[in-house]
Tab-separated table of C-alpha atoms in Angstrom:
chain	number	residue	atom	x	y	z
A	13	UNK	CA	3.904	53.433	104.127
A	14	UNK	CA	6.551	54.712	101.159
A	15	UNK	CA	10.189	53.750	102.079
A	16	UNK	CA	12.850	55.958	100.339
A	17	UNK	CA	16.552	55.626	99.781
A	18	UNK	CA	18.372	58.735	99.254
A	19	UNK	CA	22.232	58.518	99.115
A	20	UNK	CA	24.269	61.686	100.373
A	21	UNK	CA	28.298	62.058	99.608
A	22	UNK	CA	29.285	65.880	100.038
A	23	UNK	CA	25.268	67.548	99.380
A	24	UNK	CA	25.326	70.001	101.862
A	25	UNK	CA	23.740	73.001	99.882
A	26	UNK	CA	21.266	69.898	98.737
A	27	UNK	CA	19.452	69.036	102.045
A	28	UNK	CA	17.658	71.350	103.286
A	29	UNK	CA	15.798	71.790	99.689
A	30	UNK	CA	15.592	68.028	99.163
A	31	UNK	CA	13.866	67.102	102.061
A	32	UNK	CA	11.581	70.395	102.041
A	33	UNK	CA	10.382	69.261	98.395
A	34	UNK	CA	10.086	65.537	99.073
A	35	UNK	CA	8.028	66.277	102.364
A	36	UNK	CA	5.497	68.280	100.282
A	37	UNK	CA	5.000	65.769	98.670
A	38	UNK	CA	4.156	63.386	100.525
A	39	UNK	CA	2.087	65.753	102.195
A	40	UNK	CA	-0.212	66.619	99.547
A	41	UNK	CA	-0.514	62.813	98.314
A	42	UNK	CA	-0.754	61.484	101.955
A	43	UNK	CA	2.320	59.168	102.306
A	44	UNK	CA	3.553	58.463	105.408
A	45	UNK	CA	7.560	58.099	105.048
A	46	UNK	CA	10.480	56.261	106.091
A	47	UNK	CA	13.238	57.530	104.894
A	48	UNK	CA	17.136	56.356	105.044
A	49	UNK	CA	19.757	58.673	104.690
A	50	UNK	CA	22.960	57.225	103.703
A	51	UNK	CA	26.188	59.513	104.442
A	52	UNK	CA	28.641	58.092	102.105
A	53	UNK	CA	31.901	59.887	104.010
A	54	UNK	CA	30.935	62.967	103.293
A	55	UNK	CA	33.939	65.807	103.909
A	56	UNK	CA	32.064	68.410	104.101
A	57	UNK	CA	29.125	69.525	106.308
A	58	UNK	CA	26.056	66.766	104.845
A	59	UNK	CA	26.276	65.247	107.686
A	60	UNK	CA	25.791	69.065	109.649
A	61	UNK	CA	22.221	69.066	107.779
A	62	UNK	CA	21.129	65.928	108.260
A	63	UNK	CA	21.313	65.972	111.532
A	64	UNK	CA	19.550	69.093	111.483
A	65	UNK	CA	17.007	67.917	108.781
A	66	UNK	CA	16.178	65.305	111.542
A	67	UNK	CA	14.733	67.432	114.108
A	68	UNK	CA	11.985	68.658	111.324
A	69	UNK	CA	11.224	66.101	108.598
A	70	UNK	CA	9.634	62.677	110.306
A	71	UNK	CA	10.494	59.217	110.195
A	72	UNK	CA	14.160	59.783	109.154
A	73	UNK	CA	16.851	57.567	110.389
A	74	UNK	CA	20.789	58.642	108.703
A	75	UNK	CA	23.361	55.302	108.584
A	76	UNK	CA	27.030	57.388	108.442
A	77	UNK	CA	29.298	55.143	106.489
A	78	UNK	CA	32.804	54.516	108.230
A	79	UNK	CA	34.024	55.863	105.182
A	80	UNK	CA	33.466	57.001	101.121
A	81	UNK	CA	32.536	53.292	99.680
A	82	UNK	CA	30.251	54.753	96.631
A	83	UNK	CA	27.327	55.130	95.818
A	84	UNK	CA	26.309	51.676	94.704
A	85	UNK	CA	27.342	50.280	98.515
A	86	UNK	CA	25.194	53.560	99.595
A	87	UNK	CA	22.073	52.335	97.971
A	88	UNK	CA	22.782	48.920	99.090
A	89	UNK	CA	22.795	49.755	102.800
A	90	UNK	CA	19.709	52.008	102.238
A	91	UNK	CA	18.025	49.191	100.348
A	92	UNK	CA	18.791	47.019	103.397
A	93	UNK	CA	17.606	48.832	106.060
A	94	UNK	CA	14.158	51.027	104.690
A	95	UNK	CA	10.893	49.453	105.493
A	96	UNK	CA	7.498	49.944	103.998
A	97	UNK	CA	6.058	47.734	100.883
A	98	UNK	CA	7.043	50.562	98.619
A	99	UNK	CA	10.328	51.747	97.844
A	100	UNK	CA	12.097	54.921	95.977
A	101	UNK	CA	15.442	55.249	95.481
A	102	UNK	CA	15.898	58.333	94.382
A	103	UNK	CA	19.242	61.087	94.057
A	104	UNK	CA	20.316	63.424	96.813
A	105	UNK	CA	20.671	66.382	93.891
A	106	UNK	CA	17.712	67.378	92.915
A	107	UNK	CA	17.717	65.826	89.210
A	108	UNK	CA	15.453	63.553	90.213
A	109	UNK	CA	12.233	65.241	90.621
A	110	UNK	CA	10.291	63.936	94.803
A	111	UNK	CA	7.657	64.976	92.026
A	112	UNK	CA	7.431	62.375	89.917
A	113	UNK	CA	6.876	60.214	92.960
A	114	UNK	CA	3.784	60.158	92.577
A	115	UNK	CA	3.295	59.281	88.880
A	116	UNK	CA	5.951	56.267	89.588
A	117	UNK	CA	3.809	55.226	92.274
A	118	UNK	CA	0.402	55.363	90.046
A	119	UNK	CA	2.110	53.020	87.519
A	120	UNK	CA	3.188	50.518	89.909
A	121	UNK	CA	-0.274	49.965	91.546
A	122	UNK	CA	-0.899	48.820	87.897
A	123	UNK	CA	0.601	45.437	89.121
A	124	UNK	CA	3.901	45.900	87.945
A	125	UNK	CA	6.381	44.975	90.687
A	126	UNK	CA	9.305	47.706	89.435
A	127	UNK	CA	9.057	51.138	87.905
A	128	UNK	CA	11.775	53.022	87.195
A	129	UNK	CA	11.750	56.580	85.384
A	130	UNK	CA	13.743	57.044	82.141
A	131	UNK	CA	14.990	60.000	80.593
A	132	UNK	CA	13.322	61.833	77.771
A	133	UNK	CA	16.780	63.352	76.478
A	134	UNK	CA	20.396	63.670	76.674
A	135	UNK	CA	20.348	67.381	75.467
A	136	UNK	CA	22.689	69.004	77.950
A	137	UNK	CA	25.030	66.193	78.353
A	138	UNK	CA	27.512	67.219	75.225
A	139	UNK	CA	28.013	64.834	72.200
A	140	UNK	CA	30.872	62.944	73.546
A	141	UNK	CA	29.403	61.672	76.835
A	142	UNK	CA	25.902	60.768	74.892
A	143	UNK	CA	27.962	58.750	72.127
A	144	UNK	CA	29.423	57.094	75.053
A	145	UNK	CA	26.653	56.141	77.023
A	146	UNK	CA	24.703	55.180	73.989
A	147	UNK	CA	27.334	53.019	72.781
A	148	UNK	CA	27.673	52.038	77.032
A	149	UNK	CA	24.178	50.382	76.842
A	150	UNK	CA	24.525	49.044	72.936
A	151	UNK	CA	27.183	46.912	74.396
A	152	UNK	CA	25.586	46.150	77.022
A	153	UNK	CA	22.717	44.699	75.036
A	154	UNK	CA	24.374	42.841	72.698
A	155	UNK	CA	26.957	41.443	75.079
A	156	UNK	CA	25.572	41.494	78.561
A	157	UNK	CA	23.682	38.636	80.734
A	158	UNK	CA	20.606	41.204	80.907
A	159	UNK	CA	19.430	44.047	78.815
A	160	UNK	CA	19.409	47.075	80.837
A	161	UNK	CA	16.238	49.626	79.547
A	162	UNK	CA	17.958	52.244	78.034
A	163	UNK	CA	18.272	55.860	79.706
A	164	UNK	CA	17.606	54.382	82.917
A	165	UNK	CA	19.076	55.492	86.367
A	166	UNK	CA	18.593	54.300	90.053
A	167	UNK	CA	15.596	56.457	90.306
A	168	UNK	CA	12.245	53.973	90.694
A	169	UNK	CA	9.775	52.101	92.939
A	170	UNK	CA	9.554	48.663	94.168
A	171	UNK	CA	7.423	46.751	95.779
A	172	UNK	CA	8.993	44.485	99.043
A	173	UNK	CA	9.404	41.089	96.874
A	174	UNK	CA	12.649	43.227	94.646
A	175	UNK	CA	13.903	44.792	97.808
A	176	UNK	CA	14.210	41.374	99.614
A	177	UNK	CA	15.820	40.148	96.199
A	178	UNK	CA	18.057	42.547	95.838
A	179	UNK	CA	19.377	41.977	99.624
A	180	UNK	CA	19.825	38.113	99.354
A	181	UNK	CA	22.139	38.914	96.848
A	182	UNK	CA	25.667	38.482	97.849
A	183	UNK	CA	28.239	39.993	95.862
A	184	UNK	CA	30.125	42.995	97.136
A	185	UNK	CA	31.026	44.855	94.371
A	186	UNK	CA	27.757	45.829	93.138
A	187	UNK	CA	26.905	47.182	89.787
A	188	UNK	CA	22.682	48.041	90.878
A	189	UNK	CA	21.773	49.359	87.616
A	190	UNK	CA	22.338	45.245	86.432
A	191	UNK	CA	21.342	43.933	90.089
A	192	UNK	CA	17.827	45.679	89.310
A	193	UNK	CA	17.469	43.952	85.657
A	194	UNK	CA	18.952	40.628	86.730
A	195	UNK	CA	16.558	40.143	89.222
A	196	UNK	CA	13.704	40.394	86.606
A	197	UNK	CA	10.265	41.135	87.928
A	198	UNK	CA	7.567	43.022	86.256
A	199	UNK	CA	9.814	46.367	85.713
A	200	UNK	CA	8.039	49.031	82.801
A	201	UNK	CA	9.413	52.491	82.954
A	202	UNK	CA	8.028	56.356	82.069
A	203	UNK	CA	9.952	58.975	81.105
A	204	UNK	CA	10.857	62.049	82.740
A	205	UNK	CA	12.980	65.185	82.580
A	206	UNK	CA	15.950	65.280	84.396
A	207	UNK	CA	16.229	68.650	86.501
A	208	UNK	CA	19.496	70.776	86.784
A	209	UNK	CA	21.405	70.189	89.712
A	210	UNK	CA	20.001	72.406	92.840
A	211	UNK	CA	23.744	73.265	93.818
A	212	UNK	CA	26.920	71.584	94.165
A	213	UNK	CA	28.987	69.812	91.162
A	214	UNK	CA	28.682	66.530	90.595
A	215	UNK	CA	30.951	63.457	91.491
A	216	UNK	CA	30.992	61.540	88.128
A	217	UNK	CA	34.211	62.818	86.472
A	218	UNK	CA	34.239	61.098	82.415
A	219	UNK	CA	36.985	59.151	84.209
A	220	UNK	CA	34.817	58.179	87.018
A	221	UNK	CA	32.039	57.135	84.332
A	222	UNK	CA	34.167	55.124	81.786
A	223	UNK	CA	35.280	53.070	85.147
A	224	UNK	CA	31.517	52.656	85.930
A	225	UNK	CA	31.104	51.122	82.646
A	226	UNK	CA	33.725	49.232	82.557
A	227	UNK	CA	32.861	47.944	86.047
A	228	UNK	CA	29.423	47.292	84.721
A	229	UNK	CA	30.657	45.445	81.421
A	230	UNK	CA	32.906	43.304	83.456
A	231	UNK	CA	30.420	42.075	86.199
A	232	UNK	CA	27.644	40.982	83.851
A	233	UNK	CA	29.401	40.051	80.548
A	234	UNK	CA	32.124	37.705	79.490
A	235	UNK	CA	32.289	39.220	76.372
A	236	UNK	CA	35.977	40.763	77.259
A	237	UNK	CA	37.147	37.300	77.813
A	238	UNK	CA	36.046	36.424	73.955
A	239	UNK	CA	36.718	39.087	72.640
A	240	UNK	CA	39.906	38.618	73.799
A	241	UNK	CA	40.092	34.957	73.176
A	242	UNK	CA	38.813	35.753	69.217
A	243	UNK	CA	41.665	38.030	68.896
A	244	UNK	CA	43.923	35.443	69.622
A	245	UNK	CA	42.900	32.939	67.272
A	246	UNK	CA	42.751	35.971	64.264
A	247	UNK	CA	46.660	36.560	65.434
A	248	UNK	CA	46.870	33.486	65.120
A	249	UNK	CA	45.287	32.594	61.787
A	250	UNK	CA	47.049	35.941	60.544
A	251	UNK	CA	50.683	34.263	61.183
A	252	UNK	CA	49.933	31.140	59.494
A	253	UNK	CA	48.595	32.862	56.472
A	254	UNK	CA	51.608	35.103	56.635
A	255	UNK	CA	54.103	31.757	57.182
A	256	UNK	CA	52.298	30.242	54.166
A	257	UNK	CA	52.859	33.293	52.188
A	258	UNK	CA	56.486	33.339	52.978
A	259	UNK	CA	57.303	30.078	51.777
A	260	UNK	CA	55.390	30.921	48.718
A	261	UNK	CA	57.407	33.652	48.367
A	262	UNK	CA	60.411	31.744	48.985
A	263	UNK	CA	60.417	28.905	46.320
A	264	UNK	CA	58.179	30.501	43.580
A	265	UNK	CA	60.329	34.369	43.315
A	266	UNK	CA	63.305	32.875	45.067
A	267	UNK	CA	63.055	35.621	47.712
A	268	UNK	CA	63.720	36.111	51.422
A	269	UNK	CA	61.065	38.913	52.897
A	270	UNK	CA	63.410	41.324	55.498
A	271	UNK	CA	64.333	39.706	58.391
A	272	UNK	CA	64.304	42.659	61.204
A	273	UNK	CA	61.268	44.663	60.695
A	274	UNK	CA	59.137	41.605	59.859
A	275	UNK	CA	60.027	39.497	63.174
A	276	UNK	CA	60.171	43.465	65.413
A	277	UNK	CA	56.397	43.885	64.443
A	278	UNK	CA	55.441	40.219	64.866
A	279	UNK	CA	57.149	40.670	68.370
A	280	UNK	CA	55.151	44.001	69.398
A	281	UNK	CA	52.285	43.234	67.996
A	282	UNK	CA	51.848	39.789	69.677
A	283	UNK	CA	53.347	41.214	72.702
A	284	UNK	CA	50.510	43.961	72.754
A	285	UNK	CA	47.591	41.479	71.899
A	286	UNK	CA	49.126	38.502	75.039
A	287	UNK	CA	49.556	42.356	77.244
A	288	UNK	CA	45.337	42.920	76.504
A	289	UNK	CA	44.467	39.738	76.852
A	290	UNK	CA	46.462	39.627	80.271
A	291	UNK	CA	44.607	42.764	81.868
A	292	UNK	CA	41.221	41.588	80.963
A	293	UNK	CA	42.013	38.244	82.856
A	294	UNK	CA	43.266	40.340	85.520
A	295	UNK	CA	40.070	42.018	85.993
A	296	UNK	CA	38.196	39.470	85.984
A	297	UNK	CA	40.611	37.739	88.338
A	298	UNK	CA	40.867	40.787	90.634
A	299	UNK	CA	36.390	40.549	91.173
A	300	UNK	CA	36.706	36.911	92.176
A	301	UNK	CA	39.757	38.207	94.810
A	302	UNK	CA	37.284	40.250	95.808
A	303	UNK	CA	34.578	38.498	96.194
A	304	UNK	CA	36.601	35.977	97.752
A	305	UNK	CA	38.366	37.741	100.814
A	306	UNK	CA	34.415	38.712	101.852
A	307	UNK	CA	35.077	41.755	102.952
A	308	UNK	CA	31.524	43.849	103.243
A	309	UNK	CA	30.302	46.254	100.808
A	310	UNK	CA	29.962	48.583	103.448
A	311	UNK	CA	31.075	49.706	107.334
A	312	UNK	CA	28.239	51.828	108.864
A	313	UNK	CA	30.211	53.822	111.325
A	314	UNK	CA	26.932	55.240	113.224
A	315	UNK	CA	23.165	55.343	112.689
A	316	UNK	CA	21.159	58.218	113.592
A	317	UNK	CA	17.868	57.042	114.423
């Protein structure tokens, strides 16, 4: 049995096409599927389309969230409920072609625990988005706890041991790409070509992607805290050097530097540095508070089994 986890958020135009292609691949390769579709609080007709698909798609279960909790929570819910010794995580917009699944499974059968699909190129993303994406992976490579494979998304197949390891992680604010890497196991990637969306628009704006990357950096690296500390030391060192220079200037040249401009600049600069450091510290504290509250990562409003 092959488990399939697929999150849906306002994807009513893609539901039918996705399941037609997925079931066709399963039929051609004789896979028995256990599909967990997670409706992440959709506000369009996604749930109606999923219920209609349930009438002709075998072994389809639908988890309807009580509200929108985000893709990371939707993937976690799917992994918590999916069955099968091998599990595929895939997007519903058909940018992850279901036809690639057999290739992933063939690679998995060579003895690997996880096979992830990484995009061949970022053609079509735009120069700015590509630059930020490369910078993000580079930052995590240098400062992160674990190295993330560049250009690898959530499209992957894994065996049951990896799924159980992911389910055992208690954290609520989840960055799944980081968790996939953190659990370890034997992981390997294969290239694939990202397809165009079948219909609809992406739910990730530039600012949402920026926030997503910032959350990843906070979740898997203490680098922002260390950088704040280093910046504080650098400012203190510069202030000490400037103070010695001012004293030497007053003794040697009998000249006192202008007071107001110097003091105002120093106060503004030091205030900015302190606010940045406090803000970074606040990000970590907010995550500690969030985990301490113990709220679940998601709430399932209804299950259509």
